[in-house]
CSV table of C-alpha atoms and ligand atoms in Angstrom, one decimal:
chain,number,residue,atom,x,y,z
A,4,UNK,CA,-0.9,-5.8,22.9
A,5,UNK,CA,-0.3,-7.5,19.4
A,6,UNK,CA,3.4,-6.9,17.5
A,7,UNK,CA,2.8,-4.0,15.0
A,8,UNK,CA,5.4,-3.0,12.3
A,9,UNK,CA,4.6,-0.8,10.2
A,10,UNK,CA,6.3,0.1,6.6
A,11,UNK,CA,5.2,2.8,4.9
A,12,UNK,CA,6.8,5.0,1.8
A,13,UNK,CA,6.4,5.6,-1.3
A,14,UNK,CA,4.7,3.8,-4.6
A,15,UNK,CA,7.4,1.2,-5.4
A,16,UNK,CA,9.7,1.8,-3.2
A,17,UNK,CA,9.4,-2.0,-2.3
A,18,UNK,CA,7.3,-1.9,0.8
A,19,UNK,CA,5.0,-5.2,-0.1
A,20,UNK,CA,7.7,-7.2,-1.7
A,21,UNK,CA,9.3,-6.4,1.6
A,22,UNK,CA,6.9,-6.5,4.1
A,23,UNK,CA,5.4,-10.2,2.9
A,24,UNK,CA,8.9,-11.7,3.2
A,25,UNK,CA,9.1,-10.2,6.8
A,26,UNK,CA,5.9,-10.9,7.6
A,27,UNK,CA,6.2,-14.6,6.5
A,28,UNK,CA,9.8,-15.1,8.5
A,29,UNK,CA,8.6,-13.8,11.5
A,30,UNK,CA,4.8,-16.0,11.2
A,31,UNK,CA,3.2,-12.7,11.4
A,32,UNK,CA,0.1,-11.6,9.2
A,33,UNK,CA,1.0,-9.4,6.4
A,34,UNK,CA,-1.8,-6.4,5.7
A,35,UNK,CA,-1.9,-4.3,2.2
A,36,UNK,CA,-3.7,-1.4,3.1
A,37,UNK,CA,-2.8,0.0,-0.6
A,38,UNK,CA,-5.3,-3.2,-1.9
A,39,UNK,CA,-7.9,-2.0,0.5
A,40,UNK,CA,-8.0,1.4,-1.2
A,41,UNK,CA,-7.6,0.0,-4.5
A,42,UNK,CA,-10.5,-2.1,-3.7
A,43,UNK,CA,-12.5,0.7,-2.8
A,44,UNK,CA,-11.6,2.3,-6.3
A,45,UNK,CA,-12.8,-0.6,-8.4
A,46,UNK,CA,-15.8,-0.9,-6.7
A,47,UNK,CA,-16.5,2.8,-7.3
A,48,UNK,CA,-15.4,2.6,-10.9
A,49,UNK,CA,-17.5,-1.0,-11.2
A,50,UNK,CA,-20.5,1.2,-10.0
A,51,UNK,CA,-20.0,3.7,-12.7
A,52,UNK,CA,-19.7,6.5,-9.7
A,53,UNK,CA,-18.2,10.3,-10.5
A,54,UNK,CA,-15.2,10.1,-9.0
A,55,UNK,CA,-15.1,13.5,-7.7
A,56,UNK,CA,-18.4,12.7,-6.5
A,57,UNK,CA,-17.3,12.4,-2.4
A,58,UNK,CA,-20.7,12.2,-1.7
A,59,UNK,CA,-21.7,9.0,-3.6
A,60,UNK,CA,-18.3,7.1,-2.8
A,61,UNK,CA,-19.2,7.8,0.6
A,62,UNK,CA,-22.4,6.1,0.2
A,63,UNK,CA,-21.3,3.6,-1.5
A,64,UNK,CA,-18.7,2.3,1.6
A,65,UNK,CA,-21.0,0.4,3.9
A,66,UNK,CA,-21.6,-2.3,0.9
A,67,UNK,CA,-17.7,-3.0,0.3
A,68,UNK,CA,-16.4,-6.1,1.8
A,69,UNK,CA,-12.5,-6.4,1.7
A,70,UNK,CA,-11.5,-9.3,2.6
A,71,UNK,CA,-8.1,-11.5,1.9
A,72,UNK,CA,-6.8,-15.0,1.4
A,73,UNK,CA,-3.4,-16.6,1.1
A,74,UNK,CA,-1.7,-16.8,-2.1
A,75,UNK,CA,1.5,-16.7,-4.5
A,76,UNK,CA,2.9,-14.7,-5.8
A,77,UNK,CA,0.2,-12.0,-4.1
A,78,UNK,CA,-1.9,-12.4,-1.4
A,79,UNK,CA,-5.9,-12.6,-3.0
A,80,UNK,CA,-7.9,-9.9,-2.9
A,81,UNK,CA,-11.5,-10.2,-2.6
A,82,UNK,CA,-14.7,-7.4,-2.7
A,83,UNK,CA,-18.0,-8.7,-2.0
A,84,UNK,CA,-16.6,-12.1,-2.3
A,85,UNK,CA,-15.3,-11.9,-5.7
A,86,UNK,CA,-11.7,-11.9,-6.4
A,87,UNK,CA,-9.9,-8.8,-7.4
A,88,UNK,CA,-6.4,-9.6,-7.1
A,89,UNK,CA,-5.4,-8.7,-10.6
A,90,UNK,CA,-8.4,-6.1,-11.3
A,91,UNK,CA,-6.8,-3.8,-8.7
A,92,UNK,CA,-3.7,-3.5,-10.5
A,93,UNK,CA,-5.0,-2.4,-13.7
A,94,UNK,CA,-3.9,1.4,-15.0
A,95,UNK,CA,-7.6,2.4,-14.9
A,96,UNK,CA,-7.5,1.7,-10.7
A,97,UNK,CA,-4.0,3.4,-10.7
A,98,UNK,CA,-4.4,6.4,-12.0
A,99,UNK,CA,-7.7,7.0,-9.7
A,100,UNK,CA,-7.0,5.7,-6.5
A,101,UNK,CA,-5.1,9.1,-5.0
A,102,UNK,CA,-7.9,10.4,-5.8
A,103,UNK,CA,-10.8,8.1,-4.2
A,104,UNK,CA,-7.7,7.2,-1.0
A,105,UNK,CA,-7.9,11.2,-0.3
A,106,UNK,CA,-11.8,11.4,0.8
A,107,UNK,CA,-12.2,11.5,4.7
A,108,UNK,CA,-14.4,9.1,4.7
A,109,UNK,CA,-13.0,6.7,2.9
A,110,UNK,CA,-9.6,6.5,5.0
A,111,UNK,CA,-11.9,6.4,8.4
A,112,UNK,CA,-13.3,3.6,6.8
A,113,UNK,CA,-10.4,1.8,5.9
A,114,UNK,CA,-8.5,3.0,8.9
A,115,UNK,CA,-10.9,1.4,11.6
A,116,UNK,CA,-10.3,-2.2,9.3
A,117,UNK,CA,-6.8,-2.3,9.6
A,118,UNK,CA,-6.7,-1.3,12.8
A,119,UNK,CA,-9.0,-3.8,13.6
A,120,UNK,CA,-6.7,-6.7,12.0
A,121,UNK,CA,-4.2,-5.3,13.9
A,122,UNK,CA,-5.4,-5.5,17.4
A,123,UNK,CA,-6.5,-9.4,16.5
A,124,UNK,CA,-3.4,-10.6,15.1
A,125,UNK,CA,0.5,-9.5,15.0
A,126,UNK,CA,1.3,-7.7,12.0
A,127,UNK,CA,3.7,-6.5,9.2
A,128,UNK,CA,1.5,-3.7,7.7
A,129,UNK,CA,2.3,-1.6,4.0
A,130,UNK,CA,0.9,1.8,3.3
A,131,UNK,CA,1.2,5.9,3.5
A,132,UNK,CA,0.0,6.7,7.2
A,133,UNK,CA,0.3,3.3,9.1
A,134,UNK,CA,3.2,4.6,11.2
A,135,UNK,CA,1.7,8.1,11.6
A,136,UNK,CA,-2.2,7.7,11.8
A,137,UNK,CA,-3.1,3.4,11.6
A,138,UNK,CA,-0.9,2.3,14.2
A,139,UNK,CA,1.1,5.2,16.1
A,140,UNK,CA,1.8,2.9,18.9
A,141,UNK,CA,3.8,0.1,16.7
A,142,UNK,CA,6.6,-1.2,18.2
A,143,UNK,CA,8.6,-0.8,15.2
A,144,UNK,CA,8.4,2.1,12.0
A,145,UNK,CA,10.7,1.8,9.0
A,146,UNK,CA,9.7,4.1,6.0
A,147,UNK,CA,11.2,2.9,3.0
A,148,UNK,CA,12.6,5.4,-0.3
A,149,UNK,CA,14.1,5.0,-3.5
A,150,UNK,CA,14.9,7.4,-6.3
A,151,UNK,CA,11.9,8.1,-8.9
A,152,UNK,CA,14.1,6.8,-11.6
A,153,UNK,CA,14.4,3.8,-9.5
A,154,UNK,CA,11.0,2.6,-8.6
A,155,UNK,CA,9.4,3.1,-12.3
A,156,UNK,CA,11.8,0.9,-13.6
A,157,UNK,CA,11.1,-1.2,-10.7
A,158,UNK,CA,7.3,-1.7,-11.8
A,159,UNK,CA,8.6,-1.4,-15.6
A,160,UNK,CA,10.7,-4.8,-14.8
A,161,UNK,CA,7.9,-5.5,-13.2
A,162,UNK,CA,4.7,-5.3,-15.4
A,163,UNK,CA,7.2,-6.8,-18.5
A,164,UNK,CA,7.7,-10.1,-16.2
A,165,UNK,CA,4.1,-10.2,-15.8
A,166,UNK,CA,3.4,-10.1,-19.6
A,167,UNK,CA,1.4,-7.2,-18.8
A,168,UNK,CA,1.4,-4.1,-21.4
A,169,UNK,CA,3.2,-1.7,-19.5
A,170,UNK,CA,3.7,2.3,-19.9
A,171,UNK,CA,6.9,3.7,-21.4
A,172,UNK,CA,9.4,4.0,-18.4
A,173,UNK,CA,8.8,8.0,-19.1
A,174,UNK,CA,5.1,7.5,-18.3
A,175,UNK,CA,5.6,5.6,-15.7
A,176,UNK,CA,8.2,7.7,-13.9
A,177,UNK,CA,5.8,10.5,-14.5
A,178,UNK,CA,2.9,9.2,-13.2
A,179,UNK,CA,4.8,7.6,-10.3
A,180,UNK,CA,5.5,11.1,-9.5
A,181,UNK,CA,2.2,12.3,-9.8
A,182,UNK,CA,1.0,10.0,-7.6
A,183,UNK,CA,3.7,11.0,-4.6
A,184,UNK,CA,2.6,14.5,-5.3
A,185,UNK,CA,-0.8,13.8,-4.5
A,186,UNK,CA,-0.2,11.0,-1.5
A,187,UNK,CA,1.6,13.8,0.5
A,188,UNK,CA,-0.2,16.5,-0.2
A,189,UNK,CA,-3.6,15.4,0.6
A,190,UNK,CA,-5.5,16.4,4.0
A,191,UNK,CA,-6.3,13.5,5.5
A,192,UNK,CA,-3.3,11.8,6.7
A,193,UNK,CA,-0.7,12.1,4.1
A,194,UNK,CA,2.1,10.3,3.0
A,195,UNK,CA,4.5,11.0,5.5
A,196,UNK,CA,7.6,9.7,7.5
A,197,UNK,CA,6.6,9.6,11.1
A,198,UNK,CA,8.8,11.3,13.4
A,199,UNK,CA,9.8,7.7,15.5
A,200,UNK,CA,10.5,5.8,12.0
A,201,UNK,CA,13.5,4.8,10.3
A,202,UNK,CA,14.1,5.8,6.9
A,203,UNK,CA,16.0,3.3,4.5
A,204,UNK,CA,16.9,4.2,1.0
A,205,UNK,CA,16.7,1.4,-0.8
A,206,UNK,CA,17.9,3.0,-4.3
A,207,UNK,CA,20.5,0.5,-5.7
A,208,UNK,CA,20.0,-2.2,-3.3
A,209,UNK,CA,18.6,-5.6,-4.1
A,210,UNK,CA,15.5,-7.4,-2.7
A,211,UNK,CA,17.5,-9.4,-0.1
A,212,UNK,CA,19.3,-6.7,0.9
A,213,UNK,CA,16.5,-4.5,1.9
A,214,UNK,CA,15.1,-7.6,4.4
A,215,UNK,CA,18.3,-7.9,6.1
A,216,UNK,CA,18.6,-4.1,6.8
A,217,UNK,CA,14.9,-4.2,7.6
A,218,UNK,CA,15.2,-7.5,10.1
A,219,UNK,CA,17.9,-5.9,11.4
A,220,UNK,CA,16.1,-2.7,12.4
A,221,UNK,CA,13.1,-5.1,13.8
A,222,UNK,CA,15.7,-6.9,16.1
A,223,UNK,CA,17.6,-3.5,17.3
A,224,UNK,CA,13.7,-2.7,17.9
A,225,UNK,CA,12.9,-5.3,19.6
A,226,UNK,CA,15.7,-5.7,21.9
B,7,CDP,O1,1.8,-0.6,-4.8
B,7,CDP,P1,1.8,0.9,-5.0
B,7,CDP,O2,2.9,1.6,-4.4
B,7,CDP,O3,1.6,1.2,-6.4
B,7,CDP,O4,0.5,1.5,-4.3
B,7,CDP,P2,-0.3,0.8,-3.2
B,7,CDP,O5,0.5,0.6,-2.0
B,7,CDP,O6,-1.1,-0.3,-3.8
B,7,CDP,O7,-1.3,2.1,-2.9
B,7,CDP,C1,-2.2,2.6,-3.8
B,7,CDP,C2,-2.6,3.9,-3.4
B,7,CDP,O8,-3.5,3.8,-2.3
B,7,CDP,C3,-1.6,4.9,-3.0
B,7,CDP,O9,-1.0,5.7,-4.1
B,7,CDP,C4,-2.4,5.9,-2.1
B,7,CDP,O10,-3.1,6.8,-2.8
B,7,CDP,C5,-3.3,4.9,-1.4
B,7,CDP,N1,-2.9,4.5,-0.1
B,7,CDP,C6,-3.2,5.3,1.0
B,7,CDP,O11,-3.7,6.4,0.8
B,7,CDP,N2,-2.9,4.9,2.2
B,7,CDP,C7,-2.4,3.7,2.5
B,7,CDP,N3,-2.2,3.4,3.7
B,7,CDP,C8,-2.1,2.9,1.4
B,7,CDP,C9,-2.4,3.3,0.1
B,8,CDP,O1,4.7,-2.0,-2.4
B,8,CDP,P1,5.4,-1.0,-3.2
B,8,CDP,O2,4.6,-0.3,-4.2
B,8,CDP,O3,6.2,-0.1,-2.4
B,8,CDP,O4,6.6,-1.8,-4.1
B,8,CDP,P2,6.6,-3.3,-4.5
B,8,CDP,O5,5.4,-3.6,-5.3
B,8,CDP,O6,6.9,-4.2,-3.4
B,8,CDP,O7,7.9,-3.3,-5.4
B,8,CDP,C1,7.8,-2.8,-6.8
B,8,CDP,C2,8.8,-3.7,-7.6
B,8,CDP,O8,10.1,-3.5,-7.3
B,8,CDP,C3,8.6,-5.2,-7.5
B,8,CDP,O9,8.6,-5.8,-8.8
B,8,CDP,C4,9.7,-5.7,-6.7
B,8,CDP,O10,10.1,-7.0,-7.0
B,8,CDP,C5,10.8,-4.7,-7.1
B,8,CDP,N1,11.9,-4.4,-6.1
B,8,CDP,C6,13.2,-4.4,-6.4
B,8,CDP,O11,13.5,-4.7,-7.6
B,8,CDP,N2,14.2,-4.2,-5.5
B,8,CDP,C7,13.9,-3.9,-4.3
B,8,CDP,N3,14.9,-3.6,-3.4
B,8,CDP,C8,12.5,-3.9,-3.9
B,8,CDP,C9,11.5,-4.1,-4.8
């Protein structure tokens, strides 16, 4: 069997800055399964699809492509072959992909993808339901927190270093929340520590600190 470790939590609590660092120290492949449903959202909004529509975003599944390439800062994203690795971070994709990552179909979708990366290559995987639903047999589970507060100015720090406009840190924090609300209180696999994980609080720590607690949880693990 491939290594599988699995981070999930949630939205910017620090699970990709993390996990790519982790993934890169240990020569394992690093998979963002948030990207994949982002993806999914673009390409519906690209198509000018309802939304709310189930239906049609189900239809639309079997002609998305995900695939992904090394890169720096971020991995590259790419639908169809075209690169989306900036597209997917843009408000519009934000503020709809709770909604689009909560359809059945699209999560079985998605699901049977990662899992197939997974059983090909070791892995450091990101996401909601990777330790309870993706990969329930990997060998090691953290689930990463941080206060609300936190984490939107986390991305606030974030998008201003990026020169991209950015929300107020009010807006931010709010829809930050928003978006827990609805990632754990969806059907289909919700956002949601899995009973075997190990929950870190990362509130207050820096980025270096979190990868040594984490690498010290994977060796524990591992021993
Ligand atoms: O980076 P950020 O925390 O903003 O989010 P992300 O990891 O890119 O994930 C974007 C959205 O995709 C989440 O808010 C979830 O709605 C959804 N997602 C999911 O449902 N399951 C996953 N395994 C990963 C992401
Ligand atoms: O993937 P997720 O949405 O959980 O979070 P992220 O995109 O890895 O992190 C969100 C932001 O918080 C990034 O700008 C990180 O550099 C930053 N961060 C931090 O300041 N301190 C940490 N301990 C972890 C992340």
């Amino acid at each position: 069997m491939t290594m599988q470790i699995a981070i999930d939590g949630p939205a910017s609590a620090g699970k990709s800055t993390i996990a790519k660092i982790v993934a890169a120290n240990l020569n394992y492949v690093y998979v963002d399964t948030g990207a994949m449903y982002r993806a999914v959202t673009l390409a519906a909004l690209e198509t000018q699809l309802d939304l709310n529509d189930e239906q049609a975003i189900t239809k639309l599944l079997p002609n998305i492509d995900i695939t992904f390439a090394p890169g720096e800062p971020v991995q590259k994203v790419f639908l169809n072959g075209q690169e989306i690795t900036a597209a997917i971070r843009s408000t519009k994709v934000t503020e709809n992909v709770s909604l689009v990552s909560a359809y059945a179909a699209v999560r079985t979708v998605m699901t049977e993808l990662q899992q197939t990366i997974a059983s090909k290559d070791n892995v450091v995987m990101d996401g909601r339901d990777i330790g309870t639903t993706v990969l329930p047999q990997a060998q090691v589970k953290i689930f990463l927190i941080a206060s609300v507060a936190e984490r939107a100015e986390r991305r606030y720090k974030e998008n201003q270093a990026k020169g991209m406009q950015t929300s107020s840190l009010a807006d931010l924090e709010a829809a930050i929340a928003k978006r827990d609300y609805l990632d754990s209180h969806r059907a289909v696999s919700p956002l949601k520590k899995a009973a075997d994980a190990i929950e870190l609080d990362t509130t207050g720590l820096t980025i270096q600190e979190v990868v040594a607690a984490v690498e010290a949880i994977i060796a524990t693990a591992l021993k």
